[in-house]
Coordinates of C-alpha atoms in Angstrom, one line a residue:
M3 CA 38.0 85.4 89.8
I4 CA 36.6 85.7 93.2
G5 CA 35.8 89.0 93.4
K6 CA 34.2 91.2 96.6
R7 CA 31.3 89.4 97.9
A8 CA 29.9 88.4 101.8
T9 CA 29.5 84.8 101.8
L10 CA 29.3 82.1 105.4
L11 CA 32.2 80.5 106.9
A12 CA 31.6 77.3 109.3
G13 CA 28.7 79.3 110.9
R14 CA 29.4 82.9 110.9
A15 CA 29.0 86.2 108.8
C16 CA 32.2 86.4 106.5
T17 CA 33.4 89.3 104.6
I18 CA 35.7 89.0 101.7
Q19 CA 37.8 91.1 100.2
Q20 CA 40.0 90.2 96.9
G21 CA 43.3 91.4 97.4
S22 CA 47.3 90.5 98.2
L23 CA 49.6 91.0 101.2
D24 CA 51.8 93.2 99.4
K25 CA 52.7 94.1 96.1
S26 CA 55.9 94.2 96.7
L27 CA 56.5 90.1 97.2
G28 CA 55.6 89.4 93.9
V29 CA 53.7 86.7 94.9
V30 CA 50.2 85.4 92.0
H31 CA 48.1 84.2 95.6
S32 CA 44.9 85.6 95.7
I33 CA 45.1 87.2 99.2
A34 CA 41.8 87.3 101.4
T35 CA 41.2 89.4 104.3
F36 CA 38.1 87.9 106.5
T37 CA 36.5 90.2 109.4
V38 CA 35.2 87.3 111.5
G39 CA 32.3 87.6 114.2
L40 CA 32.9 85.1 116.5
P41 CA 30.7 84.0 119.4
H42 CA 31.3 86.2 122.5
Q43 CA 34.5 87.3 120.5
P44 CA 35.7 90.8 119.2
H45 CA 36.6 90.9 115.3
F46 CA 39.8 89.7 113.8
Q47 CA 41.4 89.5 110.4
L48 CA 43.0 86.5 109.0
H49 CA 45.0 86.6 105.6
R50 CA 44.2 83.4 103.0
I51 CA 44.9 82.3 100.0
L52 CA 41.6 82.4 97.9
H53 CA 41.2 79.0 95.8
D54 CA 38.8 79.9 93.0
T55 CA 37.8 75.5 92.8
Y56 CA 38.1 73.1 95.6
S57 CA 39.5 70.4 94.2
Y58 CA 41.2 68.4 96.3
H59 CA 44.1 68.1 93.8
C60 CA 45.3 71.5 95.1
L61 CA 46.3 70.1 98.5
N62 CA 48.4 67.2 98.9
F63 CA 46.7 64.0 100.7
Y64 CA 46.9 61.2 101.8
S65 CA 45.2 57.6 103.0
P66 CA 45.3 57.8 106.5
H67 CA 46.3 53.5 106.4
Q68 CA 49.8 54.7 104.0
Q69 CA 52.5 53.1 106.7
S70 CA 56.4 53.9 106.3
E71 CA 59.0 51.2 106.6
T72 CA 58.8 51.0 110.8
G73 CA 55.4 50.6 110.1
D74 CA 54.2 53.5 111.6
T75 CA 50.8 54.7 110.2
D76 CA 50.8 58.3 110.9
H77 CA 53.5 60.1 109.6
I78 CA 55.3 63.0 110.9
Q79 CA 55.5 65.8 109.1
R80 CA 58.3 66.9 110.9
D81 CA 60.8 66.8 113.6
I82 CA 60.2 70.2 115.9
M83 CA 62.5 69.1 118.5
S84 CA 65.6 69.7 116.8
S85 CA 68.1 71.7 118.4
T86 CA 68.5 74.5 116.3
N87 CA 64.7 75.4 117.6
L88 CA 65.7 76.5 121.3
P89 CA 64.9 80.0 121.9
S90 CA 66.7 82.9 122.1
V91 CA 65.3 85.7 124.4
D92 CA 64.4 89.2 122.1
T93 CA 62.1 90.4 125.2
K94 CA 61.6 89.0 128.9
A95 CA 57.6 88.8 127.3
D96 CA 59.1 86.5 124.5
H97 CA 61.1 84.6 126.7
Q98 CA 58.4 84.2 128.9
A99 CA 55.9 82.8 125.6
A100 CA 58.6 80.5 124.9
I101 CA 58.6 78.7 128.1
L102 CA 54.9 78.4 128.0
A103 CA 54.8 76.7 124.4
K104 CA 57.3 74.1 126.3
K105 CA 55.1 73.3 129.3
T106 CA 52.2 73.4 126.9
N107 CA 53.2 70.8 124.6
K108 CA 51.2 67.6 124.3
S109 CA 52.9 64.4 123.7
T110 CA 52.8 63.6 119.5
G111 CA 49.6 61.9 118.7
Q112 CA 47.8 63.5 121.6
P113 CA 43.8 65.1 120.6
I114 CA 44.4 68.6 121.1
N115 CA 41.6 71.0 121.2
V116 CA 41.6 73.6 118.7
D117 CA 40.8 77.4 118.2
P118 CA 37.4 79.0 116.7
A119 CA 39.4 80.6 114.6
I120 CA 41.5 78.0 113.3
I121 CA 38.8 76.0 112.1
A122 CA 37.3 79.4 110.4
A123 CA 40.3 79.7 108.7
L124 CA 39.4 76.3 106.3
L125 CA 38.5 76.4 103.2
P126 CA 34.0 76.1 103.4
A127 CA 34.7 72.3 101.1
Y128 CA 36.6 71.2 104.3
T129 CA 34.8 69.8 107.4
F130 CA 37.1 69.7 110.6
I131 CA 37.0 65.6 112.6
Q132 CA 40.1 66.1 114.7
A133 CA 43.6 67.7 115.2
T134 CA 46.4 65.4 117.5
A135 CA 49.8 67.1 118.3
L136 CA 53.2 66.5 116.5
G137 CA 55.6 67.6 119.3
G138 CA 56.9 71.1 119.1
S139 CA 59.9 73.4 120.1
L140 CA 60.4 75.8 122.8
W141 CA 58.5 78.6 121.1
C142 CA 55.6 76.6 118.8
Q143 CA 53.1 74.5 119.3
T144 CA 53.0 71.8 115.6
A145 CA 49.7 70.1 114.9
K146 CA 48.1 67.4 112.6
I147 CA 44.4 68.6 111.6
E148 CA 41.8 66.5 110.0
T149 CA 39.4 66.5 108.0
T150 CA 36.7 65.9 104.8
F151 CA 36.8 67.4 101.5
S152 CA 33.7 67.4 100.5
P153 CA 33.3 68.3 96.0
S154 CA 30.7 70.5 95.1
T155 CA 28.3 68.2 93.2
P156 CA 26.9 65.4 95.1
K157 CA 27.5 61.8 94.4
D158 CA 24.1 61.2 93.5
T159 CA 24.6 63.8 90.0
G160 CA 27.9 62.7 89.0
G161 CA 30.3 63.6 92.2
S162 CA 31.8 61.8 95.0
D163 CA 31.6 61.1 98.2
P164 CA 34.0 63.1 100.5
V165 CA 37.8 62.8 101.2
P166 CA 39.7 62.1 103.8
A167 CA 42.6 66.0 104.1
Y168 CA 44.9 66.9 106.2
F169 CA 46.3 70.3 107.2
F170 CA 49.6 70.9 109.3
L171 CA 49.0 73.2 112.1
K172 CA 51.3 75.8 114.2
T173 CA 50.7 78.2 117.0
T174 CA 53.0 80.8 119.3
R175 CA 52.4 83.6 121.6
G176 CA 54.4 86.1 122.1
Q177 CA 55.7 90.2 120.7
I178 CA 57.3 88.3 118.2
A179 CA 54.7 85.9 117.2
K180 CA 52.3 87.8 114.6
K181 CA 56.2 88.8 112.6
M182 CA 57.3 85.0 113.0
F183 CA 53.9 83.9 111.5
T184 CA 53.2 87.0 108.6
G185 CA 57.3 86.4 106.8
E186 CA 56.4 82.1 107.4
F187 CA 53.3 82.9 104.8
A188 CA 54.8 85.4 102.7
G189 CA 57.3 83.7 102.5
M190 CA 56.2 80.1 102.1
T191 CA 53.5 81.0 99.3
A192 CA 56.4 83.3 97.4
L193 CA 58.0 79.5 97.1
H194 CA 55.0 77.0 96.6
E195 CA 54.7 80.0 94.0
A196 CA 57.8 80.0 91.9
L197 CA 58.3 76.0 92.5
P198 CA 54.5 74.1 93.8
E199 CA 56.2 70.7 94.6
F200 CA 59.8 71.8 96.4
A201 CA 56.9 74.2 99.2
P202 CA 54.1 72.9 101.0
N203 CA 51.0 75.4 99.9
P204 CA 50.2 77.7 103.0
I205 CA 47.1 78.2 103.8
A206 CA 46.4 80.5 106.3
F207 CA 47.7 82.6 109.7
G208 CA 46.2 84.9 112.0
P209 CA 45.2 86.3 115.8
C210 CA 43.9 83.0 117.3
S211 CA 40.6 84.1 119.2
D212 CA 41.5 83.5 122.7
N213 CA 44.0 86.8 122.3
D214 CA 43.4 88.6 125.5
D215 CA 46.6 89.0 126.4
D216 CA 48.3 91.5 125.4
E217 CA 51.3 90.1 126.7
Q218 CA 51.3 87.1 124.7
P219 CA 49.2 87.4 122.2
S220 CA 48.6 83.6 120.2
Y221 CA 49.1 83.6 116.4
F222 CA 48.3 80.3 114.1
F223 CA 49.6 79.5 110.4
L224 CA 48.5 76.8 108.6
E225 CA 50.1 75.0 105.1
A226 CA 49.0 71.4 103.0
Y227 CA 50.1 68.1 105.1
I228 CA 53.0 66.7 103.6
P229 CA 53.6 63.0 105.0
M230 CA 56.9 62.2 105.7
S231 CA 59.2 59.4 107.0
P232 CA 62.4 60.1 108.8
S233 CA 64.0 56.9 107.7
H234 CA 64.5 58.1 103.8
P235 CA 67.5 60.2 103.3
L236 CA 67.9 62.9 101.6
N237 CA 69.3 62.5 98.1
P238 CA 71.3 64.8 96.9
H239 CA 71.2 64.9 94.0
A240 CA 67.3 65.0 93.2
F241 CA 67.2 67.9 96.3
C242 CA 69.9 70.0 94.0
S243 CA 68.3 69.4 91.1
R244 CA 64.9 71.5 92.9
L245 CA 67.0 74.0 94.7
A246 CA 68.4 75.1 91.4
Q247 CA 65.4 75.2 89.3
L248 CA 64.8 77.2 92.7
H249 CA 67.1 79.5 92.0
K250 CA 67.4 79.4 88.7
S251 CA 63.4 80.2 87.9
T252 CA 63.4 83.2 90.3
A253 CA 66.9 84.9 89.8
G254 CA 65.6 88.6 88.8
T255 CA 62.5 88.5 89.3
S256 CA 62.2 90.3 92.6
P257 CA 59.6 92.6 92.5
T258 CA 61.5 95.5 93.3
G259 CA 65.0 94.2 91.2
K260 CA 67.0 94.8 94.8
F261 CA 67.8 92.6 97.6
G262 CA 65.5 91.6 100.1
F263 CA 62.1 91.0 100.6
G264 CA 58.2 92.9 101.1
V265 CA 57.8 91.8 104.2
T266 CA 59.8 91.2 108.1
T267 CA 61.0 87.1 107.9
C268 CA 62.7 85.1 110.8
N269 CA 65.3 83.0 111.2
G270 CA 63.1 81.1 114.1
N271 CA 61.9 83.5 116.4
I272 CA 64.3 86.6 115.3
E273 CA 63.3 88.9 113.3
Q274 CA 65.4 89.9 110.3
P275 CA 66.5 93.4 108.0
V276 CA 65.0 92.2 104.5
E277 CA 64.8 96.3 103.5
W278 CA 65.6 96.3 99.4
E279 CA 68.4 97.3 98.9
E280 CA 70.6 97.7 96.2
R281 CA 73.8 96.2 96.6
W282 CA 74.4 92.9 97.5
D283 CA 77.2 93.8 100.0
F284 CA 75.6 96.8 101.5
F285 CA 72.7 94.3 102.2
F286 CA 74.5 91.3 103.4
V287 CA 77.2 94.2 105.1
K288 CA 73.4 95.0 106.7
G289 CA 72.4 91.7 108.4
L290 CA 75.2 90.6 108.9
R291 CA 75.4 93.6 112.1
W292 CA 72.5 92.8 113.3
M293 CA 73.5 89.5 113.8
V294 CA 76.0 90.6 115.7
D295 CA 73.7 93.2 117.9
S296 CA 71.1 90.6 118.4
Y297 CA 73.6 88.5 120.4
E298 CA 74.9 91.0 122.1
R299 CA 71.8 92.4 123.6
I300 CA 70.1 88.6 123.6
T301 CA 74.0 87.1 125.8
S302 CA 74.1 90.6 127.9
Q303 CA 69.9 90.3 128.2
V304 CA 70.4 86.2 129.6
N305 CA 74.0 87.0 131.4
G306 CA 74.4 89.0 132.8
T307 CA 77.7 91.8 131.0
G308 CA 81.3 91.9 131.7
G309 CA 83.9 89.9 132.5
G310 CA 85.0 87.2 129.8
L311 CA 80.9 87.9 127.7
E312 CA 82.4 91.7 127.5
R313 CA 85.5 90.2 126.3
V314 CA 84.1 88.3 123.5
N315 CA 82.4 90.7 122.6
N316 CA 84.6 92.9 121.5
E317 CA 86.7 90.5 119.9
L318 CA 83.5 89.4 117.6
R319 CA 82.8 93.1 117.2
N320 CA 86.5 94.1 116.1
A321 CA 86.5 91.1 113.8
V322 CA 83.3 91.5 112.3
N323 CA 84.1 95.7 111.7
R324 CA 87.4 94.3 109.6
V325 CA 85.6 91.8 108.3
C326 CA 83.3 94.6 106.3
A327 CA 85.9 96.3 105.9
V328 CA 88.6 94.1 104.4
V329 CA 86.3 91.0 103.0
I330 CA 82.9 92.3 102.0
P331 CA 84.4 94.4 99.8
H332 CA 86.7 92.6 97.8
L333 CA 84.1 89.0 97.8
L334 CA 81.3 90.5 97.6
S335 CA 80.7 94.3 95.2
P336 CA 79.2 94.4 92.0
E337 CA 82.3 95.1 90.6
R338 CA 83.6 91.6 91.0
L339 CA 80.6 89.8 92.2
K340 CA 79.5 88.0 88.7
D341 CA 77.3 85.6 87.2
S342 CA 79.2 82.5 85.6
V343 CA 77.2 82.6 82.8
T344 CA 75.9 86.6 81.8
G345 CA 79.0 88.5 83.5
E346 CA 77.2 90.6 84.7
P347 CA 76.9 91.3 88.4
V348 CA 74.5 88.8 90.4
K349 CA 71.0 88.9 90.4
P350 CA 68.8 88.0 93.6
C351 CA 66.9 85.0 93.2
L352 CA 64.9 83.6 96.4
V353 CA 65.8 81.8 99.2
H354 CA 65.1 79.5 102.2
G355 CA 67.1 81.5 103.5
D356 CA 67.4 78.5 107.2
L357 CA 68.4 75.5 105.0
W358 CA 70.1 72.9 107.1
L359 CA 68.8 69.2 106.8
G360 CA 66.5 69.9 109.7
N361 CA 64.3 72.3 107.5
T362 CA 64.1 69.6 104.5
G363 CA 61.7 66.0 104.2
I364 CA 60.8 64.0 101.5
N365 CA 57.6 63.5 100.6
M366 CA 55.9 60.0 100.7
D367 CA 52.8 61.3 98.6
T368 CA 54.5 61.6 95.8
G369 CA 57.9 58.8 96.1
G370 CA 59.8 60.5 97.7
T371 CA 60.8 63.7 96.1
P372 CA 62.1 66.4 98.5
V373 CA 60.6 69.1 100.3
I374 CA 61.0 71.9 102.2
F375 CA 59.5 74.1 105.5
D376 CA 59.7 76.7 108.1
P377 CA 61.8 79.5 105.3
A378 CA 63.2 83.3 106.5
A379 CA 62.7 83.6 103.4
F380 CA 64.2 86.6 100.9
Y381 CA 65.9 87.2 97.5
A382 CA 68.9 86.5 97.9
H383 CA 72.7 85.7 96.7
N384 CA 72.4 82.5 95.8
E385 CA 75.3 80.5 97.3
Y386 CA 73.9 82.4 100.2
E387 CA 71.6 79.1 100.7
L388 CA 75.0 76.8 101.2
G389 CA 76.4 78.9 103.7
N390 CA 74.4 76.9 106.4
W391 CA 75.3 74.5 104.9
V392 CA 79.0 74.7 106.3
P393 CA 78.5 74.1 110.1
D394 CA 78.6 70.3 110.6
R395 CA 75.3 70.4 113.0
C396 CA 73.6 71.3 109.9
R397 CA 74.8 68.0 108.3
F398 CA 74.9 68.5 104.9
G399 CA 78.5 67.5 104.2
G400 CA 80.1 70.9 104.5
L401 CA 82.4 72.8 101.5
E402 CA 83.5 69.6 100.8
G403 CA 80.5 67.2 101.1
E404 CA 78.3 65.7 98.2
F405 CA 75.2 68.2 98.4
V406 CA 78.2 71.0 97.7
R407 CA 79.6 69.9 94.7
E408 CA 76.3 68.6 93.3
Y409 CA 75.1 72.2 94.1
K410 CA 77.6 73.9 92.0
R411 CA 77.5 70.6 88.9
L412 CA 74.1 72.2 88.3
Y413 CA 74.6 75.9 89.5
S414 CA 78.3 76.7 88.6
P415 CA 79.4 79.1 91.2
A416 CA 79.9 83.0 90.1
E417 CA 82.3 85.0 89.2
P418 CA 86.0 85.2 90.7
R419 CA 84.5 81.0 90.5
G420 CA 87.6 80.3 92.9
E421 CA 86.8 82.7 95.3
F422 CA 83.7 79.9 96.1
E423 CA 84.4 79.0 98.9
D424 CA 85.1 82.1 101.1
R425 CA 82.1 83.4 99.9
V426 CA 80.6 80.2 101.1
R427 CA 82.5 80.1 104.4
L428 CA 81.7 84.6 104.2
Y429 CA 78.5 83.9 104.2
S430 CA 78.3 80.6 107.3
F431 CA 79.2 83.9 109.1
R432 CA 75.6 84.3 109.1
F433 CA 73.8 81.2 110.5
E434 CA 77.2 80.8 113.0
L435 CA 76.1 84.2 114.6
H436 CA 72.3 82.5 115.2
F437 CA 73.2 79.6 116.5
C438 CA 74.8 80.8 119.0
C439 CA 71.6 84.0 119.7
L440 CA 70.0 80.6 120.2
F441 CA 72.1 79.2 123.2
P442 CA 73.0 81.8 124.6
G443 CA 76.2 81.4 127.5
Q444 CA 76.6 77.4 126.4
D445 CA 79.2 75.7 126.0
E446 CA 78.7 74.7 122.5
P447 CA 77.8 77.9 121.3
A448 CA 81.2 79.8 122.6
R449 CA 83.2 77.3 121.2
V450 CA 81.8 77.9 117.9
M451 CA 82.3 81.4 118.3
K452 CA 85.4 81.2 119.2
A453 CA 85.7 79.1 116.3
M454 CA 84.1 81.5 113.7
I455 CA 86.1 84.4 115.2
E456 CA 89.2 83.0 113.6
D457 CA 87.9 82.0 110.3
M458 CA 86.7 86.3 110.0
N459 CA 90.1 86.3 111.2
R460 CA 92.1 84.3 108.4
L461 CA 89.4 86.1 105.8
C462 CA 90.6 89.2 106.9
E463 CA 94.3 88.0 106.5
K464 CA 94.2 86.6 103.7
Y465 CA 92.3 89.5 101.1
L466 CA 94.3 93.1 103.4

């Protein structure tokens, strides 16, 4: 292992100290804190994975000449411009930052400038060539970084020539930026460590060197680039096999033995409460009420208060109160919710936390194996993951779809088995509320809100 040492990184003096982001994360990867002196800039800190060797097999590379079925030579890693990536309004500064990010998004394939802090985050064996835009959401810009990897042993002594290497970059700004990327880095690290072939390798996150605006600080997140093709559909068996493997392999591995996570993670740009909790039903109640509070705060900031909004908020609050008093104790209490194999209360497992179809892809370098990204990770009941498969907009086919059927075949539902669909419907309320937070005041969220309140009341009537 690499211990504490001094080295040179991109021509700048750096102090590297081995350690971990947070021991309670249960992450095995070594995390380093770099203190880098940039010319004419204040010092900044950057967290990054330490690799013991610089073998290019530790990252996902591909030939730039590789083509998709449509003939494209430059695979776009992901479609960021999805409907669920529109912004919520957490604070006025974050809303302004979201608008600014949208205005400054570059067209896909257009060369962009890269902050020196991002270049400094690359491992020493990688030489920066250029970066090209991949688009972005209202709160995030994305790009592909092209580098060359140089083996430590020169070719004339048995080594090889430099090879192309690619990274995926996200940047954003605003008061929530640091929490967003801190949580994403921790979540991706945990997912990659649990099942490396299912999640990209996170490389680094940290502040950009041009942070001279306290209201809208800039941050970046860097991970291995995976070429994906939108023309390849997700295979239900292959995808659910990987997902079930992730859930089964991490069941009972929560570093505290509890539900939650070691650092705050964000669903989009809305932070979610993940403080450790012994009981799953208590944890879920806390998260559900948090989303209700977020919805009321966001809609009042955007649309004001009073009138129809106040009526909807009252209906929502009343329905959620009934769900917390009647439905959750029946469906999720440890006295009732049991593992189908052991008969014991369900154990926390690592979940992606925002697993709709837009956060999945097909890795073209590995023959089309499924991958996941953009997590809102924490340790939860495994069936919580399926709550985001209920809405039609998430394109997983709903409770009667092939993905749910395949997952149930691979991971037997908890007991009582007959309450599986009601549990997943209950979990979907978290994701429906998040969707409504993203589009405050628009017609589709209003329809979703009305249908969700009706579903809440139906479950309450069923379990009274």
